[in-house]
Short mmCIF file of C-alpha atoms in Angstrom, two decimals:
data_model
loop_
_atom_site.label_atom_id
_atom_site.label_comp_id
_atom_site.label_asym_id
_atom_site.label_seq_id
_atom_site.Cartn_x
_atom_site.Cartn_y
_atom_site.Cartn_z
CA MET A 1 -0.29 -0.27 -0.12
CA ALA A 2 1.25 3.50 -1.15
CA GLU A 3 2.21 5.62 2.03
CA PHE A 4 0.42 8.64 2.46
CA THR A 5 0.93 11.48 5.13
CA ALA A 6 -1.88 14.00 6.77
CA LYS A 7 -0.51 16.68 5.03
CA ASP A 8 -2.28 14.23 1.82
CA VAL A 9 -5.67 14.36 3.88
CA MET A 10 -5.83 17.63 4.75
CA ALA A 11 -5.30 18.53 0.71
CA LEU A 12 -7.85 16.31 -0.21
CA ARG A 13 -10.29 17.55 3.11
CA GLU A 14 -9.74 20.73 0.69
CA ALA A 15 -10.34 19.86 -2.44
CA THR A 16 -13.33 17.82 -2.02
CA GLY A 17 -14.81 19.28 1.51
CA ALA A 18 -15.58 15.85 2.78
CA GLY A 19 -14.51 15.40 6.60
CA MET A 20 -11.33 13.71 7.53
CA MET A 21 -12.05 10.70 8.48
CA ASP A 22 -13.54 9.96 5.17
CA CYS A 23 -10.71 11.08 3.48
CA LYS A 24 -8.21 9.02 5.33
CA ARG A 25 -10.43 5.59 3.99
CA ALA A 26 -10.45 6.97 0.97
CA LEU A 27 -6.92 7.81 0.86
CA VAL A 28 -6.48 3.68 2.11
CA ASP A 29 -8.47 2.69 -0.50
CA ALA A 30 -6.91 4.77 -3.25
CA ASP A 31 -3.27 3.48 -2.13
CA GLY A 32 -3.00 7.05 -1.36
CA ASP A 33 -3.65 8.35 -5.24
CA LYS A 34 -5.12 11.52 -4.18
CA GLU A 35 -7.20 12.00 -7.82
CA LYS A 36 -8.36 7.88 -7.65
CA ALA A 37 -9.42 8.96 -3.35
CA ALA A 38 -10.95 12.31 -4.83
CA ASP A 39 -13.41 10.26 -7.33
CA LEU A 40 -13.95 7.47 -4.71
CA LEU A 41 -15.35 10.18 -2.41
CA ARG A 42 -17.82 11.51 -5.25
CA GLU A 43 -19.11 7.75 -6.13
CA ARG A 44 -19.89 7.29 -2.41
CA GLY A 45 -22.19 10.80 -2.28
CA ILE A 46 -19.71 12.06 -0.47
CA ALA A 47 -17.35 14.73 -2.28
CA LYS A 48 -20.17 15.40 -5.16
CA ALA A 49 -18.94 18.66 -6.63
CA ALA A 50 -17.21 17.80 -10.48
CA LYS A 51 -15.06 20.85 -10.29
CA ARG A 52 -11.93 20.68 -7.58
CA ALA A 53 -10.02 23.99 -6.02
CA SER A 54 -6.93 23.25 -5.81
CA LYS A 55 -5.09 24.34 -2.68
CA ILE A 56 -3.88 27.56 -3.16
CA ALA A 57 -0.53 28.72 -1.73
CA ALA A 58 2.04 30.97 -3.73
CA GLU A 59 2.55 34.43 -4.03
CA GLY A 60 2.35 36.39 -7.01
CA ILE A 61 -0.27 37.91 -9.52
CA VAL A 62 -2.16 37.39 -12.53
CA TYR A 63 -1.68 40.39 -14.41
CA ALA A 64 -3.63 41.11 -17.75
CA LEU A 65 -2.36 43.54 -20.41
CA VAL A 66 -4.47 45.00 -23.60
CA GLU A 67 -2.45 46.31 -26.51
CA GLY A 68 -4.65 46.75 -29.73
CA LYS A 69 -6.11 43.60 -30.69
CA THR A 70 -3.63 41.89 -28.69
CA GLY A 71 -4.75 40.78 -24.86
CA VAL A 72 -1.90 38.80 -22.84
CA LEU A 73 -2.78 36.76 -19.11
CA LEU A 74 0.25 36.40 -16.87
CA GLU A 75 0.92 34.78 -13.76
CA VAL A 76 4.40 35.73 -12.50
CA ASN A 77 4.91 34.06 -8.78
CA CYS A 78 7.31 35.01 -6.26
CA GLU A 79 7.90 33.90 -2.75
CA SER A 80 5.61 36.13 -0.43
CA ASP A 81 2.95 38.54 -0.43
CA PHE A 82 5.10 41.55 0.53
CA VAL A 83 6.59 41.39 -2.31
CA ALA A 84 3.45 40.47 -4.17
CA LYS A 85 2.16 43.79 -3.78
CA GLY A 86 5.76 45.61 -4.45
CA ASP A 87 5.87 48.33 -6.93
CA LYS A 88 8.71 46.51 -8.18
CA PHE A 89 7.26 43.68 -8.88
CA HIS A 90 4.18 45.04 -10.73
CA ALA A 91 7.20 46.97 -12.90
CA LEU A 92 8.54 43.86 -13.89
CA THR A 93 5.28 41.98 -14.36
CA GLU A 94 4.13 44.19 -16.76
CA THR A 95 7.96 44.92 -18.73
CA VAL A 96 7.57 40.71 -19.00
CA ALA A 97 3.10 41.36 -20.49
CA LYS A 98 4.41 43.89 -22.96
CA GLN A 99 7.12 41.62 -24.09
CA ILE A 100 5.13 38.74 -24.75
CA ALA A 101 2.58 40.65 -26.66
CA LYS A 102 5.20 42.31 -28.23
CA VAL A 103 7.07 38.71 -29.55
CA LYS A 104 4.12 36.26 -29.30
CA PRO A 105 6.18 33.52 -28.06
CA ALA A 106 5.21 30.10 -27.58
CA ASP A 107 6.03 28.91 -24.58
CA VAL A 108 7.68 30.33 -21.45
CA ALA A 109 11.11 29.23 -22.72
CA ALA A 110 10.31 31.15 -25.79
CA LEU A 111 9.45 34.35 -23.74
CA LEU A 112 12.77 33.37 -21.25
CA ALA A 113 15.10 33.31 -24.53
CA SER A 114 13.63 36.31 -26.57
CA ASP A 115 15.94 39.20 -26.49
CA MET A 116 14.05 43.00 -24.69
CA GLY A 117 17.12 44.69 -26.26
CA GLY A 118 20.19 43.58 -25.28
CA LYS A 119 19.39 41.02 -22.53
CA THR A 120 17.30 37.64 -22.80
CA VAL A 121 14.25 38.35 -20.57
CA GLU A 122 15.87 35.58 -18.05
CA THR A 123 18.32 37.62 -17.34
CA PHE A 124 16.15 40.38 -16.86
CA VAL A 125 14.39 38.47 -14.34
CA GLN A 126 17.89 36.97 -12.62
CA GLU A 127 18.72 40.75 -12.33
CA GLN A 128 15.37 41.49 -10.57
CA THR A 129 15.58 39.21 -8.95
CA ALA A 130 18.70 40.31 -7.13
CA ILE A 131 17.20 43.78 -6.56
CA ILE A 132 13.87 42.62 -5.14
CA GLY A 133 15.55 39.73 -2.77
CA GLU A 134 13.07 37.28 -3.93
CA LYS A 135 13.13 34.28 -6.20
CA ILE A 136 10.63 35.27 -8.83
CA SER A 137 9.53 32.50 -11.73
CA VAL A 138 7.34 33.82 -14.92
CA ARG A 139 5.30 30.97 -14.65
CA ARG A 140 1.94 30.58 -17.68
CA PHE A 141 1.23 33.08 -20.04
CA THR A 142 -1.97 33.12 -23.01
CA VAL A 143 -2.13 35.20 -26.27
CA TYR A 144 -4.53 36.42 -27.90
CA GLU A 145 -4.78 37.91 -31.39
CA SER A 146 -8.52 39.45 -32.31
CA ALA A 147 -9.72 40.39 -35.08
CA GLY A 148 -12.21 41.48 -32.79
CA LEU A 149 -12.07 42.38 -29.15
CA VAL A 150 -10.74 41.36 -26.38
CA GLU A 151 -11.43 41.88 -23.09
CA THR A 152 -9.97 41.32 -19.88
CA TYR A 153 -10.40 41.13 -16.09
CA ILE A 154 -8.54 40.90 -13.15
CA HIS A 155 -10.23 39.94 -9.23
CA MET A 156 -8.87 41.27 -6.31
CA GLY A 157 -5.24 42.96 -7.10
CA GLY A 158 -4.42 39.52 -9.00
CA THR A 159 -5.67 36.15 -7.58
CA MET A 160 -7.21 35.39 -10.76
CA GLY A 161 -7.50 36.91 -13.82
CA VAL A 162 -9.57 36.51 -17.14
CA MET A 163 -9.90 36.88 -20.69
CA LEU A 164 -11.60 36.32 -23.69
CA ASN A 165 -11.67 37.13 -27.03
CA PHE A 166 -14.67 37.76 -29.28
CA ALA A 167 -14.76 37.91 -32.78
CA CYS A 168 -17.30 41.13 -33.68
CA ALA A 169 -17.69 44.63 -34.09
CA GLU A 170 -16.63 47.41 -30.96
CA ASN A 171 -19.43 48.97 -29.79
CA ALA A 172 -20.97 49.95 -26.33
CA ASP A 173 -23.51 47.19 -26.96
CA THR A 174 -20.35 44.41 -27.48
CA LYS A 175 -17.92 46.47 -24.89
CA GLU A 176 -20.71 45.55 -22.06
CA LEU A 177 -21.31 42.06 -23.24
CA ALA A 178 -17.58 40.91 -23.18
CA HIS A 179 -17.55 43.05 -19.67
CA ASN A 180 -20.50 40.56 -18.64
CA VAL A 181 -19.25 37.50 -19.57
CA ALA A 182 -15.44 38.26 -18.31
CA LEU A 183 -16.91 38.77 -14.73
CA HIS A 184 -19.41 35.25 -15.03
CA THR A 185 -16.34 33.68 -16.24
CA ALA A 186 -14.96 34.76 -12.99
CA PHE A 187 -17.77 33.88 -10.61
CA SER A 188 -18.40 30.65 -12.27
CA LYS A 189 -14.93 29.60 -13.23
CA PRO A 190 -16.46 27.26 -16.05
CA ARG A 191 -13.35 24.49 -17.71
CA TYR A 192 -14.93 24.21 -20.87
CA LYS A 193 -16.18 26.71 -23.56
CA THR A 194 -18.54 23.51 -25.07
CA ALA A 195 -20.00 20.20 -24.71
CA ASP A 196 -17.69 19.98 -27.86
CA GLU A 197 -14.43 20.33 -26.12
CA VAL A 198 -15.01 17.56 -23.43
CA SER A 199 -13.00 14.94 -24.26
CA ALA A 200 -14.05 11.15 -25.14
CA ASP A 201 -11.74 9.54 -21.75
CA GLU A 202 -13.43 12.85 -19.49
CA LEU A 203 -16.98 11.63 -20.41
CA GLU A 204 -16.65 8.43 -19.98
CA LYS A 205 -15.13 8.89 -16.73
CA GLU A 206 -17.36 11.06 -15.74
CA LYS A 207 -19.68 8.64 -16.54
CA ALA A 208 -18.95 5.92 -14.60
CA ILE A 209 -17.88 8.27 -11.68
CA LEU A 210 -21.88 9.12 -11.41
CA LYS A 211 -23.27 5.87 -12.34
CA GLN A 212 -21.52 4.47 -9.06
CA GLU A 213 -23.08 7.16 -6.84
CA VAL A 214 -25.98 6.74 -8.31
CA LEU A 215 -25.65 2.56 -8.11
CA ASN A 216 -24.94 3.20 -4.45
CA GLU A 217 -27.91 5.78 -3.12
CA GLY A 218 -29.93 1.88 -3.88
CA LYS A 219 -30.78 2.71 -7.38
CA PRO A 220 -31.79 -0.50 -10.35
CA GLU A 221 -29.12 -0.74 -12.74
CA ALA A 222 -31.61 0.39 -15.67
CA ILE A 223 -32.91 3.26 -13.98
CA ALA A 224 -29.09 4.82 -12.85
CA GLU A 225 -28.51 5.46 -16.63
CA LYS A 226 -31.65 7.44 -17.57
CA ILE A 227 -30.37 9.19 -14.06
CA VAL A 228 -26.86 9.49 -15.43
CA LEU A 229 -28.06 10.85 -18.75
CA GLY A 230 -29.38 13.93 -16.46
CA LYS A 231 -26.51 14.18 -14.77
CA ILE A 232 -23.87 15.00 -18.02
CA LYS A 233 -26.72 17.37 -19.37
CA LYS A 234 -26.17 19.09 -15.39
CA PHE A 235 -22.34 18.63 -15.88
CA TYR A 236 -22.53 20.47 -19.05
CA GLU A 237 -24.61 23.11 -17.67
CA GLU A 238 -22.16 23.67 -14.85
CA ASN A 239 -18.62 23.17 -16.33
CA CYS A 240 -19.08 24.51 -20.03
CA LEU A 241 -18.89 28.81 -20.38
CA LEU A 242 -21.84 29.12 -22.52
CA ASP A 243 -24.73 26.11 -21.42
CA GLN A 244 -24.34 28.03 -18.16
CA LYS A 245 -26.90 30.52 -16.74
CA PHE A 246 -25.81 33.89 -16.36
CA VAL A 247 -24.77 34.70 -13.29
CA LYS A 248 -26.95 38.58 -12.97
CA ASP A 249 -29.58 36.75 -14.98
CA ASP A 250 -30.25 32.75 -14.07
CA LYS A 251 -33.38 33.19 -17.03
CA VAL A 252 -30.89 32.80 -20.15
CA THR A 253 -27.23 31.00 -20.71
CA VAL A 254 -24.43 33.11 -22.23
CA SER A 255 -24.65 31.80 -25.08
CA GLN A 256 -28.28 33.00 -25.49
CA LEU A 257 -26.85 36.54 -24.07
CA ILE A 258 -24.50 36.55 -26.50
CA ALA A 259 -27.57 35.73 -29.13
CA GLU A 260 -29.64 38.77 -27.53
CA THR A 261 -26.01 40.92 -28.46
CA ALA A 262 -26.02 39.94 -32.35
CA LYS A 263 -29.30 40.62 -32.40
CA LYS A 264 -29.18 44.11 -31.13
CA THR A 265 -26.60 45.16 -32.93
CA GLY A 266 -27.52 43.27 -36.26
CA ALA A 267 -24.27 41.72 -36.49
CA SER A 268 -22.31 38.46 -35.53
CA VAL A 269 -20.80 38.13 -31.94
CA GLU A 270 -18.96 35.23 -31.32
CA LEU A 271 -16.95 34.26 -28.11
CA LYS A 272 -13.77 32.62 -29.72
CA SER A 273 -11.77 31.51 -26.78
CA PHE A 274 -11.52 32.17 -22.99
CA CYS A 275 -9.06 31.77 -20.65
CA PHE A 276 -8.70 32.18 -16.72
CA TYR A 277 -6.04 32.04 -14.73
CA VAL A 278 -5.99 31.64 -10.34
CA MET A 279 -3.00 32.94 -9.33
CA GLY A 280 -0.71 29.85 -7.59
CA GLN A 281 -3.05 27.50 -8.41
CA GLY A 282 -0.95 23.77 -7.86
CA LEU A 283 1.48 25.23 -6.50
CA GLU A 284 2.13 25.30 -2.30
CA LYS A 285 4.53 27.40 0.36
CA LYS A 286 7.87 25.61 1.24
CA SER A 287 6.93 24.60 4.98
CA GLU A 288 8.90 24.69 7.81
CA ASP A 289 8.87 23.81 11.04
CA LEU A 290 9.41 26.92 13.33
CA SER A 291 11.79 25.21 15.32
CA GLU A 292 13.57 24.80 12.62
CA GLU A 293 13.57 28.04 10.70
CA VAL A 294 14.64 29.79 14.10
CA ALA A 295 17.53 27.33 14.00
CA LYS A 296 18.77 28.16 10.51
CA GLN A 297 18.57 31.86 11.48
CA VAL A 298 20.33 31.38 14.59
CA GLU A 299 23.18 29.16 12.17
CA ALA A 300 23.61 31.91 10.16
CA MET A 301 24.21 35.11 12.60
CA LYS A 302 27.13 32.92 13.87
CA LYS A 303 28.50 32.89 10.36
#
């Protein structure tokens, strides 16, 4: 049996909302596999949420930049909240975002290797690391080159960011639509734009989990199949942006909201793509025992 720690139990509890003992039993049954344990909790009806919240422990910011028809969503991490809120860190992040908009690199490696006037971005970040005094990491970014309208939204100073790419004419009505959909996305956190983006493997996995959950409730096999079909429809409504009920008016879906704007303006309006980042998602802070930290500080003073 694979080993797991109390920290693993806590992480599973935070991700699923299940009780400590339920999480521990699930980890035992799953041989320490946290993903499998989360699925077991759902099958048992203990954790029914389809979206699992990742523990957010890293510091940094999510930053958005729009220059003309180019939009950038960027996450840069540091070691402390104090640095993350500082002017120097924000200036660094803005500089990197402008470089991304300018050169449109394929990935982080290409970004770090790109030239920004006699030095690479990697060298620039290293120099700023020495000035700021903390390790700084450019974690991820997305670039949209739009023929229509790019909308961004940053929540609470950089804890989360949204970016949307609309194919449409830019006017007061489409700007209002884009802003509303950006706010909705930040609130609802969709995983896909449409049901077509859900892979066959993930769909089958979801069906299997839902079916086992229904069977565990005592429903017959034949009825369970029908119930699962209804639950899959709800899965799409909860996880696919265009199928979600609009947060400001649950009588319409986001798709219908877009269609209403298109009808109002008499022109085509299409959401081409979206992305959102939650700062630090999937990362964990370095954790040290207080006595160990004090001992290190004392030892450092002796040198």
